[in-house]
């Protein structure tokens, strides 16, 4: 068997990578350990959230799949942070996790040029040079050749789960780990580390007392993630909120020694921003309660997800502390919480294209690179798939900058700074977040998606129509006045909404709510956006100063040995990226820029 491309892993990164390659007309093989687990939402059954919702819209704008999948399977929708500024607002949807996975499987099965094969990859084939990927070797002994390989192994590479004293080689509860690949990568010279994540118990809905919880309904109108969808018409299901208490915390403290996190069984570093309940109790001893979101896993299942209390304590202890929570006194546990430890590659071993520096034609994405979250994985998977395709086309890679996409911020952080704990995207990580609003993703990225070949002409026409409507709305606002000012001026007042103009400008009511909101935000934040654009201009000048991949840093006089060592290891592609490497001095960057300006090196 021989293909243009092989993608290893059928999670969210693998789906995007394999679809991108096959849609760009390359014969692609997706190898996964279980055909039934493609697109599985193995932790929280939700897509989007703060900054994460922006990533989903960016994936869609580039021609990816995740936005379509959640639009057709959501069971609750909310715009988060509606009372705060637009830079930190984001869409989030609760998903029917079984419908999501089933739809994802159907999409990849239906894609032309894409084959699917159930097996476990244990090694990477190399060409005669020993420095270029040439395919994979599987557990059952298949040698499958390809011109590029994309690794999206999730938590399965040398994965091991823990529940109290119980441990097992697994990537998820009940699913075997991918044993051998981590060792093979180490033998090929990669720096491979261990990370840890976890998940909470699932409980039976009919055993819960919702009268003791606070109901959290979704927004009255479900909005699409995909820019190709106009309306979402799906049933909406509420979530609920409850809290731990002093009794809960006492049970955990009494049994903390039985947790593999504290007994020394787990060596991997866990996510700082999504700690287990035992972590919370130990690290925040003064907190008398912690919030729990009780979320449905689907419309046709009794399983409920207890968001906020992931745990690897023994099952008997989990049952005891869960039963101390209001509304969960008689909760029937259907699946216990557990921790999972797995191998990941230090992402500073990657170029911004997500191709490895050590092996040409080998790309990695998702939790393999040390990230957490479905959205971060899917964004990387799409970028890795695009760049694997562009390598096959002998074209320059797509590099998204920090100023044009959250995906750009994510990848730049990983390959420039690395990570020693599961990386999670936040709005605060993006310096130019006002320019990265979720409603502008199509303006920023759809032209790129069209140039790449993943967005059809209809997408570009749809964007042009949206921008035309925005111009018409601005002209209407400019022509009409109230209180001595036109409505462009009036809308700069934070107390005034564009809906206040409907009485004087009835023509506005024919436009979509999303387009009106888009124009309103542009007007209200025009001054801030202009200021940020000036910052982006300065940032872009640094990014335009390119550095050859084979630049000889050892020959530079006048910079510190520490900077030489870090520049040699990271091999930045621009002066801008070089300036963001931890430990590289500003004075050394100044010397480097002078030399690059002279064309030396």
Coordinates of C-alpha atoms in Angstrom, one line a residue:
X1 CA 0.0 0.0 0.0
X2 CA 1.2 3.5 -0.8
X3 CA -0.3 6.9 -0.4
X4 CA 0.6 10.6 -0.7
X5 CA -0.1 11.1 3.0
X6 CA -0.7 9.2 6.2
X7 CA -2.5 10.7 9.2
X8 CA -2.1 8.8 12.5
X9 CA -5.0 9.2 14.9
X10 CA -8.8 9.8 14.4
X11 CA -9.3 12.6 16.9
X12 CA -10.1 16.2 16.2
X13 CA -6.6 17.0 14.9
X14 CA -6.6 13.9 12.7
X15 CA -10.0 14.6 11.3
X16 CA -8.9 18.1 10.1
X17 CA -5.5 17.0 8.8
X18 CA -6.9 14.1 6.8
X19 CA -9.8 16.0 5.4
X20 CA -7.5 18.9 4.3
X21 CA -5.1 16.6 2.6
X22 CA -7.7 14.6 0.8
X23 CA -9.7 17.7 -0.2
X24 CA -6.5 19.1 -1.8
X25 CA -6.5 16.0 -4.0
X26 CA -3.9 13.9 -2.3
X27 CA -4.5 10.2 -1.6
X28 CA -4.6 10.0 2.2
X29 CA -4.8 7.2 4.7
X30 CA -6.2 7.8 8.2
X31 CA -5.0 5.2 10.6
X32 CA -6.8 4.9 13.9
X33 CA -7.0 2.4 16.7
X34 CA -10.8 2.3 16.6
X35 CA -13.1 3.2 13.8
X36 CA -15.8 3.7 16.4
X37 CA -13.9 6.4 18.3
X38 CA -13.3 8.9 15.4
X39 CA -14.1 12.4 16.6
X40 CA -14.9 11.2 20.2
X41 CA -15.5 14.0 22.7
X42 CA -13.6 12.1 25.4
X43 CA -13.8 14.8 28.1
X44 CA -16.2 17.7 28.2
X45 CA -19.0 17.3 25.6
X46 CA -18.7 21.0 24.4
X47 CA -17.1 22.9 21.6
X48 CA -15.9 26.5 21.8
X49 CA -15.6 28.9 24.8
X50 CA -13.3 31.8 25.5
X51 CA -10.8 32.1 22.7
X52 CA -11.6 28.5 21.8
X53 CA -14.8 29.6 20.0
X54 CA -12.7 32.0 18.0
X55 CA -10.4 29.1 16.9
X56 CA -13.4 27.1 15.7
X57 CA -14.6 30.0 13.6
X58 CA -11.0 30.4 12.2
X59 CA -11.0 26.7 11.3
X60 CA -14.2 27.2 9.5
X61 CA -13.0 30.3 7.7
X62 CA -10.0 28.4 6.4
X63 CA -12.2 25.5 5.1
X64 CA -12.1 23.1 8.1
X65 CA -14.8 20.9 9.4
X66 CA -15.3 21.4 13.2
X67 CA -17.7 24.3 12.9
X68 CA -20.0 22.2 10.6
X69 CA -19.9 19.3 13.0
X70 CA -20.9 21.3 16.1
X71 CA -23.6 23.2 14.1
X72 CA -25.3 19.9 13.3
X73 CA -25.0 18.3 16.8
X74 CA -25.3 21.2 19.4
X75 CA -27.8 20.8 22.2
X76 CA -27.2 24.2 23.8
X77 CA -25.6 27.5 22.6
X78 CA -24.3 30.5 24.5
X79 CA -22.3 33.6 23.7
X80 CA -19.9 33.9 26.7
X81 CA -19.0 37.3 28.3
X82 CA -21.8 39.2 26.6
X83 CA -21.5 41.9 29.3
X84 CA -17.8 42.4 28.5
X85 CA -15.9 43.8 25.6
X86 CA -16.0 42.1 22.1
X87 CA -12.4 41.0 22.3
X88 CA -13.3 38.5 25.1
X89 CA -16.7 37.3 23.8
X90 CA -16.9 33.9 22.3
X91 CA -19.4 31.2 21.2
X92 CA -19.7 27.9 23.1
X93 CA -22.0 25.0 22.4
X94 CA -22.9 21.9 24.3
X95 CA -22.7 18.9 22.0
X96 CA -24.5 15.7 21.7
X97 CA -21.3 13.7 21.9
X98 CA -22.5 10.6 20.3
X99 CA -24.1 12.4 17.4
X100 CA -20.9 14.5 17.0
X101 CA -18.7 11.4 16.8
X102 CA -21.1 9.6 14.5
X103 CA -21.3 12.6 12.1
X104 CA -17.5 13.0 12.2
X105 CA -17.1 9.3 11.2
X106 CA -19.6 9.7 8.4
X107 CA -17.8 12.8 7.0
X108 CA -14.4 11.2 6.9
X109 CA -15.8 7.9 5.5
X110 CA -17.6 9.8 2.7
X111 CA -14.6 11.9 1.6
X112 CA -13.1 11.1 -1.8
X113 CA -9.3 10.4 -1.7
X114 CA -9.5 9.4 2.0
X115 CA -9.1 5.8 3.1
X116 CA -9.5 4.7 6.8
X117 CA -7.7 1.8 8.3
X118 CA -7.9 0.4 11.9
X119 CA -4.5 -0.5 13.3
X120 CA -1.9 1.0 15.7
X121 CA 1.2 2.8 14.4
X122 CA 4.4 1.8 16.2
X123 CA 7.1 3.5 14.1
X124 CA 7.9 5.9 11.3
X125 CA 9.5 4.7 8.1
X126 CA 12.4 6.8 6.8
X127 CA 14.0 7.0 3.4
X128 CA 17.5 6.0 2.6
X129 CA 18.9 9.3 3.9
X130 CA 17.4 8.6 7.3
X131 CA 16.1 12.2 7.5
X132 CA 12.8 12.1 5.6
X133 CA 9.5 10.4 6.5
X134 CA 8.6 7.6 4.1
X135 CA 5.6 6.0 5.8
X136 CA 4.7 4.0 8.9
X137 CA 4.9 0.6 10.5
X138 CA 1.9 -0.8 12.3
X139 CA 1.4 -3.1 15.3
X140 CA 0.2 -5.9 12.9
X141 CA 3.3 -5.6 10.8
X142 CA 2.1 -3.5 7.9
X143 CA 4.7 -1.3 6.2
X144 CA 2.6 1.5 4.6
X145 CA 4.5 4.0 2.5
X146 CA 3.7 7.7 1.9
X147 CA 5.4 11.0 1.1
X148 CA 4.3 12.8 4.3
X149 CA 3.1 11.7 7.7
X150 CA 1.0 13.6 10.2
X151 CA 1.0 12.4 13.8
X152 CA -2.1 13.2 15.9
X153 CA -1.9 10.7 18.7
X154 CA -3.8 12.5 21.4
X155 CA -3.4 10.8 24.8
X156 CA -2.7 7.4 23.4
X157 CA 1.0 7.5 22.8
X158 CA 2.3 5.3 25.7
X159 CA -0.9 6.3 27.5
X160 CA -1.6 5.0 31.0
X161 CA -4.8 5.6 33.1
X162 CA -5.0 5.8 36.9
X163 CA -8.0 5.3 39.3
X164 CA -6.7 5.1 42.8
X165 CA -4.5 2.0 43.0
X166 CA -5.7 0.8 39.6
X167 CA -3.7 1.5 36.5
X168 CA -3.7 0.3 33.0
X169 CA -2.0 1.0 29.6
X170 CA -4.9 2.9 28.0
X171 CA -5.5 6.2 26.2
X172 CA -9.1 6.4 27.5
X173 CA -10.9 4.1 29.9
X174 CA -11.6 0.9 28.1
X175 CA -9.4 1.8 25.1
X176 CA -5.8 0.4 24.7
X177 CA -2.8 2.7 24.5
X178 CA -0.6 3.0 21.4
X179 CA 2.6 1.3 22.7
X180 CA 5.9 1.6 20.9
X181 CA 5.6 4.9 19.0
X182 CA 6.9 7.0 21.9
X183 CA 9.9 4.7 22.2
X184 CA 10.5 4.8 18.5
X185 CA 10.5 8.6 18.4
X186 CA 13.0 8.7 21.3
X187 CA 15.2 6.4 19.4
X188 CA 15.1 8.7 16.5
X189 CA 16.4 11.6 18.6
X190 CA 13.2 13.4 19.5
X191 CA 12.8 15.0 23.0
X192 CA 9.7 13.2 24.3
X193 CA 8.1 14.1 27.7
X194 CA 5.1 13.0 29.8
X195 CA 2.0 15.0 30.4
X196 CA -1.2 14.3 32.4
X197 CA -4.8 15.1 32.1
X198 CA -8.0 13.8 33.6
X199 CA -11.8 13.6 33.4
X200 CA -14.6 13.5 35.9
X201 CA -17.2 10.8 36.6
X202 CA -20.4 10.5 34.5
X203 CA -23.6 10.0 36.4
X204 CA -27.1 8.9 35.6
X205 CA -29.5 11.8 35.0
X206 CA -32.5 10.1 36.6
X207 CA -30.6 9.7 39.8
X208 CA -30.1 13.5 40.2
X209 CA -32.2 16.1 42.1
X210 CA -32.2 19.1 39.9
X211 CA -34.4 21.1 42.4
X212 CA -31.3 21.5 44.5
X213 CA -29.3 23.0 41.6
X214 CA -29.3 26.2 39.6
X215 CA -30.6 25.8 36.1
X216 CA -28.4 27.3 33.4
X217 CA -30.3 27.7 30.1
X218 CA -28.7 28.4 26.8
X219 CA -29.3 31.5 24.7
X220 CA -32.8 31.8 23.1
X221 CA -31.3 31.8 19.6
X222 CA -28.7 29.3 18.6
X223 CA -26.1 30.8 16.3
X224 CA -23.9 28.9 13.8
X225 CA -20.2 28.5 14.2
X226 CA -19.8 28.0 10.4
X227 CA -19.9 31.1 8.2
X228 CA -21.8 29.0 5.6
X229 CA -24.8 28.5 7.9
X230 CA -27.6 31.0 8.4
X231 CA -29.7 29.5 11.1
X232 CA -29.6 26.6 13.6
X233 CA -32.8 24.8 14.4
X234 CA -32.1 22.2 17.0
X235 CA -33.6 21.3 20.4
X236 CA -31.9 23.0 23.4
X237 CA -31.1 21.3 26.6
X238 CA -30.3 23.1 29.9
X239 CA -27.3 22.6 32.1
X240 CA -27.2 23.0 35.9
X241 CA -24.8 24.4 38.5
X242 CA -24.1 23.1 42.0
X243 CA -21.1 23.3 44.4
X244 CA -18.8 21.3 46.5
X245 CA -18.7 22.0 50.2
X246 CA -16.7 21.5 53.4
X247 CA -17.9 17.8 53.7
X248 CA -16.7 17.2 50.1
X249 CA -13.3 18.7 50.8
X250 CA -13.0 16.7 54.1
X251 CA -13.6 13.4 52.3
X252 CA -10.9 14.3 49.7
X253 CA -8.4 15.4 52.3
X254 CA -8.9 12.2 54.3
X255 CA -8.1 10.1 51.2
X256 CA -5.5 12.3 49.5
X257 CA -2.8 9.6 50.0
X258 CA -4.8 7.3 47.7
X259 CA -4.6 9.7 44.8
X260 CA -1.9 8.7 42.2
X261 CA -1.3 12.4 41.8
X262 CA 0.0 12.6 45.3
X263 CA 1.4 9.1 45.8
X264 CA 4.1 9.6 43.1
X265 CA 2.6 7.2 40.6
X266 CA 2.1 10.0 38.0
X267 CA 5.2 11.8 36.9
X268 CA 3.5 13.9 34.1
X269 CA 2.6 17.5 34.6
X270 CA -1.1 18.2 34.6
X271 CA -3.1 21.2 33.3
X272 CA -2.7 24.2 35.5
X273 CA -6.0 25.8 34.3
X274 CA -8.1 22.7 34.6
X275 CA -6.9 21.0 37.8
X276 CA -8.5 17.9 39.4
X277 CA -10.7 18.4 42.4
X278 CA -8.0 16.9 44.7
X279 CA -5.6 19.5 43.3
X280 CA -8.1 22.3 44.0
X281 CA -8.6 21.2 47.6
X282 CA -4.9 21.0 48.3
X283 CA -3.9 24.2 46.5
X284 CA -6.8 26.3 47.6
X285 CA -7.4 25.3 51.3
X286 CA -9.2 28.5 52.1
X287 CA -11.9 28.0 49.4
X288 CA -15.1 26.6 51.0
X289 CA -16.7 25.5 47.7
X290 CA -15.9 24.9 44.0
X291 CA -18.4 25.2 41.2
X292 CA -19.7 22.1 39.3
X293 CA -21.4 22.3 36.0
X294 CA -23.8 19.4 35.4
X295 CA -24.0 18.9 31.7
X296 CA -25.9 16.5 29.4
X297 CA -23.8 14.3 27.2
X298 CA -26.5 14.0 24.6
X299 CA -30.2 14.0 23.9
X300 CA -30.5 10.2 23.9
X301 CA -28.4 9.2 26.8
X302 CA -28.8 9.3 30.6
X303 CA -25.1 10.2 31.1
X304 CA -24.3 13.6 32.7
X305 CA -20.9 15.2 32.8
X306 CA -19.7 16.7 36.2
X307 CA -17.6 19.5 34.8
X308 CA -15.2 20.8 37.5
X309 CA -14.4 17.7 39.6
X310 CA -12.1 15.6 37.5
X311 CA -10.5 13.0 39.8
X312 CA -8.2 10.0 39.9
X313 CA -9.2 9.0 43.5
X314 CA -10.4 5.5 44.1
X315 CA -14.0 4.8 42.9
X316 CA -15.3 4.4 46.4
X317 CA -13.9 7.8 47.4
X318 CA -15.3 9.4 44.2
X319 CA -18.7 8.1 45.1
X320 CA -18.5 9.4 48.7
X321 CA -17.4 12.9 47.8
X322 CA -19.9 13.2 44.9
X323 CA -22.8 12.2 47.2
X324 CA -21.9 15.1 49.5
X325 CA -22.8 17.6 46.8
X326 CA -26.3 19.2 46.7
X327 CA -28.4 17.4 44.0
X328 CA -25.9 14.6 43.7
X329 CA -26.7 12.8 47.0
X330 CA -28.1 9.7 45.2
X331 CA -26.1 10.1 42.0
X332 CA -25.4 6.7 40.3
X333 CA -21.9 6.7 38.8
X334 CA -21.9 5.2 35.3
X335 CA -18.2 5.9 34.5
X336 CA -15.6 6.9 37.1
X337 CA -13.2 9.8 36.8
X338 CA -9.6 9.0 36.0
X339 CA -6.2 10.5 35.1
X340 CA -4.3 9.6 32.0
X341 CA -0.6 10.1 31.5
X342 CA 0.9 10.1 27.9
X343 CA 3.9 11.0 25.8
X344 CA 4.2 14.3 23.9
X345 CA 6.9 15.9 21.8
X346 CA 8.6 19.1 22.9
X347 CA 7.0 21.5 20.3
X348 CA 10.2 23.6 20.0
X349 CA 11.4 20.7 17.8
X350 CA 8.9 22.0 15.1
X351 CA 8.9 24.7 12.6
X352 CA 5.8 27.1 12.5
X353 CA 4.5 24.9 9.7
X354 CA 4.3 22.1 12.4
X355 CA 6.8 20.0 10.4
X356 CA 9.5 18.5 12.6
X357 CA 13.0 19.9 12.3
X358 CA 14.6 16.4 12.7
X359 CA 12.6 14.5 10.1
X360 CA 11.5 16.2 6.9
X361 CA 7.9 15.4 5.9
X362 CA 6.8 14.5 9.4
X363 CA 4.2 16.8 10.9
X364 CA 2.7 16.7 14.4
X365 CA -0.5 18.2 15.8
X366 CA -2.8 18.3 18.9
X367 CA -2.0 16.8 22.2
X368 CA 1.1 15.2 20.6
X369 CA 2.5 18.8 20.8
X370 CA 1.6 19.3 24.4
X371 CA -1.8 21.1 24.1
X372 CA -5.1 20.5 25.7
X373 CA -8.6 21.0 24.2
X374 CA -10.5 19.8 21.1
X375 CA -10.3 23.2 19.5
X376 CA -6.5 23.7 19.9
X377 CA -6.1 20.2 18.4
X378 CA -8.3 20.8 15.5
X379 CA -6.6 24.1 14.7
X380 CA -3.2 22.5 14.6
X381 CA -4.5 19.5 12.7
X382 CA -5.9 21.7 9.9
X383 CA -2.6 23.7 9.7
X384 CA -0.5 20.5 9.7
X385 CA -2.7 19.0 7.0
X386 CA -2.5 22.2 4.9
X387 CA 1.2 22.4 5.2
X388 CA 1.8 18.7 4.5
X389 CA -0.2 19.3 1.3
X390 CA 1.8 22.4 0.4
X391 CA 5.0 20.4 0.9
X392 CA 3.7 17.8 -1.6
X393 CA 2.9 20.8 -3.9
X394 CA 6.4 22.2 -3.4
X395 CA 4.8 25.4 -2.2
X396 CA 5.8 27.6 0.8
X397 CA 4.0 26.7 4.0
X398 CA 1.1 28.6 5.4
X399 CA 2.3 30.5 8.5
X400 CA -0.4 32.3 10.5
X401 CA 0.9 35.3 12.5
X402 CA -0.1 36.3 16.0
X403 CA -1.8 39.3 14.5
X404 CA -4.1 37.4 12.2
X405 CA -5.4 34.3 14.1
X406 CA -5.6 32.7 17.5
X407 CA -4.3 29.6 15.7
X408 CA -1.2 31.8 14.9
X409 CA -0.8 32.7 18.5
X410 CA -1.2 29.0 19.5
X411 CA 1.4 27.7 17.1
X412 CA 3.9 30.5 17.7
X413 CA 3.7 30.0 21.5
X414 CA 4.4 26.3 21.1
X415 CA 7.2 26.3 18.6
X416 CA 8.9 29.4 20.0
X417 CA 8.5 29.0 23.8
X418 CA 7.6 25.4 24.2
X419 CA 5.4 24.1 27.0
X420 CA 6.0 21.9 30.0
X421 CA 2.3 21.6 30.9
X422 CA -0.8 21.0 28.8
X423 CA -1.1 24.3 26.8
X424 CA -4.6 25.9 26.8
X425 CA -5.5 28.9 24.7
X426 CA -6.7 32.1 26.5
X427 CA -7.7 35.5 25.1
X428 CA -5.0 37.0 27.3
X429 CA -2.3 35.2 25.2
X430 CA -3.2 37.2 22.1
X431 CA -1.7 40.7 22.1
X432 CA -4.0 41.8 19.2
X433 CA -7.2 40.1 20.4
X434 CA -9.4 43.1 19.4
X435 CA -8.5 42.3 15.8
X436 CA -9.2 38.6 16.4
X437 CA -12.9 38.8 17.2
X438 CA -14.8 35.6 16.4
X439 CA -17.1 37.5 14.0
X440 CA -14.1 38.7 11.9
X441 CA -12.5 35.3 11.2
X442 CA -14.0 35.1 7.7
X443 CA -12.5 38.5 6.8
X444 CA -9.1 37.5 8.1
X445 CA -8.9 33.9 6.8
X446 CA -11.4 33.0 4.1
X447 CA -9.3 34.6 1.3
X448 CA -6.4 32.4 2.5
X449 CA -8.7 29.3 2.5
X450 CA -9.6 30.1 -1.1
X451 CA -6.0 30.6 -2.1
X452 CA -5.1 27.2 -0.5
X453 CA -8.0 25.5 -2.2
X454 CA -10.2 24.5 0.8
X455 CA -12.7 27.3 0.3
X456 CA -14.8 27.4 -2.8
X457 CA -15.7 30.6 -4.8
X458 CA -19.1 30.6 -3.1
X459 CA -17.4 31.2 0.3
X460 CA -15.6 34.2 -1.1
X461 CA -18.7 35.5 -2.7
X462 CA -20.6 35.1 0.6
X463 CA -17.9 37.1 2.3
X464 CA -18.1 39.9 -0.3
X465 CA -21.8 40.1 0.1
X466 CA -21.4 40.4 3.9
X467 CA -18.9 43.2 3.5
X468 CA -21.2 45.0 1.0
X469 CA -24.0 44.9 3.5
X470 CA -21.7 46.3 6.2
X471 CA -20.8 49.2 3.9
X472 CA -24.6 49.8 3.2
X473 CA -25.3 49.9 6.9
X474 CA -22.5 52.4 7.6
X475 CA -23.8 54.6 4.8
X476 CA -27.3 54.6 6.3
X477 CA -25.9 55.4 9.7
X478 CA -23.9 58.3 8.2
X479 CA -26.8 59.8 6.5
X480 CA -29.2 59.8 9.5
X481 CA -28.8 61.9 12.6
X482 CA -30.2 62.3 16.1
X483 CA -29.5 64.9 18.7
X484 CA -27.2 66.8 16.3
X485 CA -25.0 63.8 15.5
X486 CA -25.2 61.1 12.8
X487 CA -25.6 57.6 14.0
X488 CA -21.9 56.7 13.3
X489 CA -21.1 59.2 16.0
X490 CA -23.9 58.2 18.3
X491 CA -22.9 54.6 18.3
X492 CA -19.6 55.5 19.8
X493 CA -21.5 56.1 23.0
X494 CA -21.5 52.8 25.0
X495 CA -25.0 53.4 26.2
X496 CA -26.5 53.5 22.7
X497 CA -27.1 50.4 20.6
X498 CA -27.7 50.0 16.9
X499 CA -31.2 48.8 17.6
X500 CA -31.9 52.3 19.0
X501 CA -31.6 53.6 15.4
X502 CA -34.4 51.3 14.1
X503 CA -37.1 53.9 14.7
X504 CA -35.4 56.5 12.5
X505 CA -33.8 54.1 10.0
X506 CA -36.3 51.3 9.4
X507 CA -34.2 50.1 6.4
X508 CA -31.7 48.7 9.0
X509 CA -34.2 46.1 10.1
X510 CA -33.8 44.1 6.8
X511 CA -30.2 43.2 7.7
X512 CA -29.1 40.1 9.7
X513 CA -28.5 40.5 13.4
X514 CA -24.9 39.3 13.0
X515 CA -24.1 41.8 10.3
X516 CA -25.6 44.7 12.4
X517 CA -23.7 43.6 15.4
X518 CA -20.5 43.3 13.4
X519 CA -20.8 46.9 12.2
X520 CA -21.8 48.2 15.6
X521 CA -18.6 46.7 17.2
X522 CA -16.4 48.1 14.4
X523 CA -17.8 51.6 15.1
X524 CA -17.7 51.4 18.9
X525 CA -14.1 50.2 19.0
X526 CA -12.8 52.1 16.0
X527 CA -10.3 54.1 18.1
X528 CA -9.0 51.0 19.9
X529 CA -8.8 49.1 16.6
X530 CA -6.8 51.9 14.9
X531 CA -4.4 51.9 17.8
X532 CA -4.0 48.1 17.6
X533 CA -3.5 48.3 13.9
X534 CA -0.5 50.6 14.5
X535 CA 0.9 48.1 16.9
X536 CA 0.3 45.3 14.3
X537 CA 2.2 47.4 11.7
X538 CA 5.3 47.6 14.0
X539 CA 4.9 43.8 14.7
X540 CA 4.7 43.0 11.0
X541 CA 7.9 44.9 10.2
X542 CA 9.8 42.5 12.5
X543 CA 8.0 39.5 11.0
X544 CA 9.1 40.5 7.5
X545 CA 12.8 40.3 8.4
X546 CA 13.3 36.7 7.4
X547 CA 16.0 34.4 8.7
X548 CA 17.3 31.5 6.6
X549 CA 16.7 28.0 8.2
X550 CA 20.4 27.2 7.9
X551 CA 21.6 30.6 9.4
X552 CA 25.0 30.2 11.2
X553 CA 24.4 31.7 14.7
X554 CA 27.7 30.4 16.0
X555 CA 29.5 32.8 13.6
X556 CA 27.8 35.9 15.1
X557 CA 30.1 38.1 17.2
X558 CA 28.7 40.3 19.9
X559 CA 25.8 38.2 21.2
X560 CA 25.7 36.0 24.2
X561 CA 26.4 32.3 24.1
X562 CA 23.0 31.7 25.7
X563 CA 21.3 33.5 22.9
X564 CA 23.3 31.6 20.3
X565 CA 22.3 28.3 21.9
X566 CA 18.6 29.2 22.0
X567 CA 18.6 30.6 18.5
X568 CA 20.3 27.5 17.2
X569 CA 17.8 25.2 18.9
X570 CA 14.6 27.1 17.9
X571 CA 15.8 28.2 14.5
X572 CA 13.4 31.1 14.2
X573 CA 12.1 32.0 10.7
X574 CA 12.0 35.8 11.4
X575 CA 13.4 38.5 13.6
X576 CA 10.0 38.7 15.2
X577 CA 10.0 35.1 16.2
X578 CA 13.6 35.4 17.4
X579 CA 12.6 38.3 19.7
X580 CA 10.0 36.1 21.4
X581 CA 12.4 33.3 22.4
X582 CA 12.7 33.2 26.2
X583 CA 16.1 34.2 27.3
X584 CA 17.2 35.9 24.1
X585 CA 18.3 39.5 25.0
X586 CA 16.9 42.6 23.2
X587 CA 20.5 43.7 22.5
X588 CA 21.3 40.4 20.8
X589 CA 18.2 40.8 18.6
X590 CA 19.4 44.3 17.7
X591 CA 22.8 42.8 16.6
X592 CA 21.0 40.0 14.6
X593 CA 18.8 42.6 12.8
X594 CA 21.8 44.6 11.8
X595 CA 23.5 41.6 10.3
X596 CA 20.3 40.5 8.5
X597 CA 19.9 44.0 7.2
X598 CA 23.4 43.7 5.7
X599 CA 22.5 40.4 4.1
X600 CA 25.3 38.6 6.1
X601 CA 25.2 35.0 7.2

